[in-house]
Amino acid sequence: MEEEPAQVPGSRGRTIEECQDMIRRSLRTPMAKFLREHLEKAGCGVEENLIKAINCDSKISGGYISGKGIIVCSNHMNIQDEVNQVVIHELIHAYDDCRAKNLDWANCAHHACSEIRASHLSGDCHYKRELLRGYMKMRGHGQECVKRRAMKSVIANPYCSEAAAKDAVEAVWDVCYNDTKPFDRAP
């Protein structure tokens, strides 16, 4: 699950149709093409219609639902870069789900691992994005950001308490932060 980006004052997001067009553009980016290619190699294709724009009630920007696909919350999207980021983040979850075969999203450690990987590998924690979110630390922000965003997502899992989420993130941190598949190294 991807937390909602900072909103531009006075903006109300995009229509579902506008967001669907933005999703199509996202799927043409090099990173999305790379992830889709590796999903195919792992035996799990992601067709364009499996990524859907919807209006969301909760304050998230998107999500991955195992066996169903990816959602992008059109009413929380304003610019192409936001859609690109959500699509890439959620494609990493799809890749993890495909690769693991037995990934249990109700298991806090499994969920934490995928969130750590998605936040780390998608560029969610690039320092420019962090500055836009109001986090001003210039050095060492990356790992702090990944932990913070993974914790926030795992806490939102109805099967994980805050304590369970914290324990899960800590327990899987080293293995999952250093797992850069399908990339050779963190992009």
Short mmCIF file of C-alpha atoms in Angstrom, two decimals:
data_model
loop_
_atom_site.label_atom_id
_atom_site.label_comp_id
_atom_site.label_asym_id
_atom_site.label_seq_id
_atom_site.Cartn_x
_atom_site.Cartn_y
_atom_site.Cartn_z
CA MET A 1 0.00 0.00 0.00
CA GLU A 2 1.29 3.39 -0.91
CA GLU A 3 0.68 6.36 1.39
CA GLU A 4 -0.96 9.38 -0.13
CA PRO A 5 1.37 12.05 -1.57
CA ALA A 6 1.30 15.55 -0.17
CA GLN A 7 -1.71 17.31 -1.66
CA VAL A 8 -1.45 20.53 -3.59
CA PRO A 9 -3.68 23.08 -1.82
CA GLY A 10 -7.04 23.35 -3.57
CA SER A 11 -6.53 20.22 -5.69
CA ARG A 12 -8.97 17.33 -5.71
CA GLY A 13 -7.07 14.85 -7.78
CA ARG A 14 -7.90 13.50 -11.22
CA THR A 15 -10.94 11.86 -12.72
CA ILE A 16 -10.83 8.10 -13.18
CA GLU A 17 -10.49 8.57 -16.96
CA GLU A 18 -7.59 11.04 -16.58
CA CYS A 19 -5.86 8.72 -14.13
CA GLN A 20 -6.36 5.71 -16.41
CA ASP A 21 -4.57 7.66 -19.17
CA MET A 22 -1.79 8.49 -16.71
CA ILE A 23 -1.49 4.79 -15.81
CA ARG A 24 -1.07 3.94 -19.52
CA ARG A 25 1.74 6.51 -19.71
CA SER A 26 3.31 5.06 -16.54
CA LEU A 27 3.41 1.60 -18.09
CA ARG A 28 5.60 3.01 -20.89
CA THR A 29 8.31 4.24 -18.47
CA PRO A 30 11.56 2.25 -18.43
CA MET A 31 11.12 1.17 -14.79
CA ALA A 32 7.56 -0.10 -15.31
CA LYS A 33 8.58 -1.91 -18.51
CA PHE A 34 11.49 -3.53 -16.65
CA LEU A 35 9.25 -4.70 -13.80
CA ARG A 36 6.57 -6.02 -16.18
CA GLU A 37 9.24 -7.91 -18.13
CA HIS A 38 10.49 -9.54 -14.93
CA LEU A 39 6.96 -10.38 -13.84
CA GLU A 40 6.56 -12.18 -17.19
CA LYS A 41 9.87 -14.02 -16.67
CA ALA A 42 8.68 -15.07 -13.20
CA GLY A 43 5.49 -16.45 -14.76
CA CYS A 44 3.12 -13.64 -13.81
CA GLY A 45 2.12 -11.16 -16.47
CA VAL A 46 0.53 -7.84 -15.58
CA GLU A 47 -1.95 -6.80 -18.21
CA GLU A 48 -2.85 -3.12 -18.48
CA ASN A 49 -6.41 -3.80 -17.31
CA LEU A 50 -5.08 -5.22 -14.03
CA ILE A 51 -4.07 -1.70 -13.02
CA LYS A 52 -7.22 0.30 -12.40
CA ALA A 53 -7.93 3.88 -11.42
CA ILE A 54 -10.60 4.22 -8.75
CA ASN A 55 -11.80 6.84 -6.27
CA CYS A 56 -10.63 5.95 -2.77
CA ASP A 57 -12.20 6.87 0.55
CA SER A 58 -9.07 6.23 2.59
CA LYS A 59 -5.95 8.39 2.54
CA ILE A 60 -3.87 6.10 0.33
CA SER A 61 -2.61 6.64 -3.17
CA GLY A 62 -2.89 3.05 -4.29
CA GLY A 63 -2.56 -0.58 -3.41
CA TYR A 64 -1.91 -4.12 -4.56
CA ILE A 65 -4.49 -6.84 -4.00
CA SER A 66 -3.15 -10.36 -4.47
CA GLY A 67 -4.95 -12.15 -7.30
CA LYS A 68 -6.83 -9.01 -8.34
CA GLY A 69 -4.28 -6.39 -9.33
CA ILE A 70 -3.26 -2.83 -8.64
CA ILE A 71 -5.41 0.17 -7.82
CA VAL A 72 -4.43 3.81 -8.21
CA CYS A 73 -6.53 6.32 -6.28
CA SER A 74 -7.39 8.88 -8.95
CA ASN A 75 -8.86 11.34 -6.47
CA HIS A 76 -5.46 11.53 -4.73
CA MET A 77 -3.36 11.91 -7.89
CA ASN A 78 -2.43 15.27 -9.36
CA ILE A 79 0.63 14.81 -11.58
CA GLN A 80 2.12 12.07 -13.75
CA ASP A 81 5.07 11.53 -11.40
CA GLU A 82 2.69 10.57 -8.56
CA VAL A 83 0.99 7.96 -10.74
CA ASN A 84 4.36 6.65 -11.95
CA GLN A 85 5.51 6.26 -8.36
CA VAL A 86 2.39 4.37 -7.28
CA VAL A 87 2.51 2.05 -10.31
CA ILE A 88 6.19 1.21 -9.72
CA HIS A 89 5.70 0.68 -5.97
CA GLU A 90 2.74 -1.62 -6.54
CA LEU A 91 4.46 -3.52 -9.38
CA ILE A 92 7.20 -4.40 -6.87
CA HIS A 93 4.50 -5.86 -4.58
CA ALA A 94 3.13 -7.80 -7.56
CA TYR A 95 6.62 -9.10 -8.32
CA ASP A 96 7.11 -10.15 -4.68
CA ASP A 97 3.72 -11.90 -4.68
CA CYS A 98 4.59 -13.73 -7.89
CA ARG A 99 8.11 -14.65 -6.85
CA ALA A 100 7.26 -15.88 -3.36
CA LYS A 101 4.26 -18.00 -4.45
CA ASN A 102 3.37 -18.44 -0.75
CA LEU A 103 3.45 -14.81 0.33
CA ASP A 104 0.82 -14.31 3.04
CA TRP A 105 -0.28 -10.67 3.23
CA ALA A 106 -1.86 -11.38 6.64
CA ASN A 107 1.60 -12.32 7.94
CA CYS A 108 3.16 -9.12 9.29
CA ALA A 109 6.72 -10.20 8.43
CA HIS A 110 5.80 -11.07 4.83
CA HIS A 111 3.97 -7.77 4.42
CA ALA A 112 6.85 -5.84 6.05
CA CYS A 113 9.38 -7.40 3.70
CA SER A 114 7.46 -6.41 0.58
CA GLU A 115 6.88 -2.88 1.93
CA ILE A 116 10.58 -2.47 2.72
CA ARG A 117 11.48 -3.62 -0.78
CA ALA A 118 8.84 -1.48 -2.51
CA SER A 119 9.79 1.68 -0.63
CA HIS A 120 13.51 1.06 -1.16
CA LEU A 121 13.46 0.00 -4.81
CA SER A 122 10.73 2.27 -6.20
CA GLY A 123 12.40 5.58 -5.40
CA ASP A 124 9.76 6.46 -2.79
CA CYS A 125 12.52 7.58 -0.46
CA HIS A 126 14.59 9.70 -2.84
CA TYR A 127 15.73 12.75 -0.89
CA LYS A 128 13.79 15.15 -3.15
CA ARG A 129 10.54 13.30 -2.40
CA GLU A 130 11.40 13.39 1.29
CA LEU A 131 12.00 17.14 1.16
CA LEU A 132 8.59 17.61 -0.47
CA ARG A 133 7.05 15.61 2.40
CA GLY A 134 8.73 17.92 4.91
CA TYR A 135 11.58 15.66 5.98
CA MET A 136 14.68 17.82 5.79
CA LYS A 137 17.43 15.38 6.71
CA MET A 138 19.97 15.28 3.88
CA ARG A 139 22.14 12.36 5.03
CA GLY A 140 20.90 8.97 6.17
CA HIS A 141 17.32 9.77 5.23
CA GLY A 142 16.92 6.74 2.95
CA GLN A 143 16.79 3.94 5.50
CA GLU A 144 14.78 6.05 7.95
CA CYS A 145 12.25 6.78 5.21
CA VAL A 146 12.00 3.13 4.16
CA LYS A 147 11.40 2.06 7.78
CA ARG A 148 8.85 4.82 8.36
CA ARG A 149 6.89 4.05 5.20
CA ALA A 150 7.03 0.28 5.73
CA MET A 151 5.80 0.73 9.32
CA LYS A 152 2.92 2.95 8.21
CA SER A 153 1.77 0.40 5.62
CA VAL A 154 2.09 -2.64 7.88
CA ILE A 155 0.25 -0.87 10.71
CA ALA A 156 -2.63 -0.34 8.26
CA ASN A 157 -2.84 -4.14 7.81
CA PRO A 158 -5.78 -5.29 9.95
CA TYR A 159 -3.79 -8.38 10.99
CA CYS A 160 -0.87 -6.34 12.39
CA SER A 161 -0.83 -4.25 15.55
CA GLU A 162 1.62 -1.37 15.84
CA ALA A 163 3.88 -3.54 18.04
CA ALA A 164 3.67 -6.47 15.60
CA ALA A 165 4.46 -4.15 12.67
CA LYS A 166 7.51 -2.72 14.46
CA ASP A 167 8.75 -6.21 15.38
CA ALA A 168 8.18 -7.46 11.82
CA VAL A 169 10.03 -4.55 10.17
CA GLU A 170 12.99 -5.02 12.54
CA ALA A 171 13.02 -8.82 12.13
CA VAL A 172 13.16 -8.79 8.32
CA TRP A 173 15.05 -5.52 7.79
CA ASP A 174 18.53 -6.76 6.83
CA VAL A 175 17.38 -9.50 4.46
CA CYS A 176 14.62 -7.49 2.78
CA TYR A 177 16.43 -4.15 2.51
CA ASN A 178 19.35 -5.91 0.82
CA ASP A 179 17.14 -7.98 -1.52
CA THR A 180 17.13 -5.95 -4.73
CA LYS A 181 15.62 -8.52 -7.11
CA PRO A 182 14.81 -8.13 -9.96
CA PHE A 183 17.38 -5.31 -10.01
CA ASP A 184 21.13 -5.99 -9.77
CA ARG A 185 21.29 -3.21 -7.18
CA ALA A 186 18.90 -0.63 -5.76
CA PRO A 187 17.97 1.79 -8.56
#
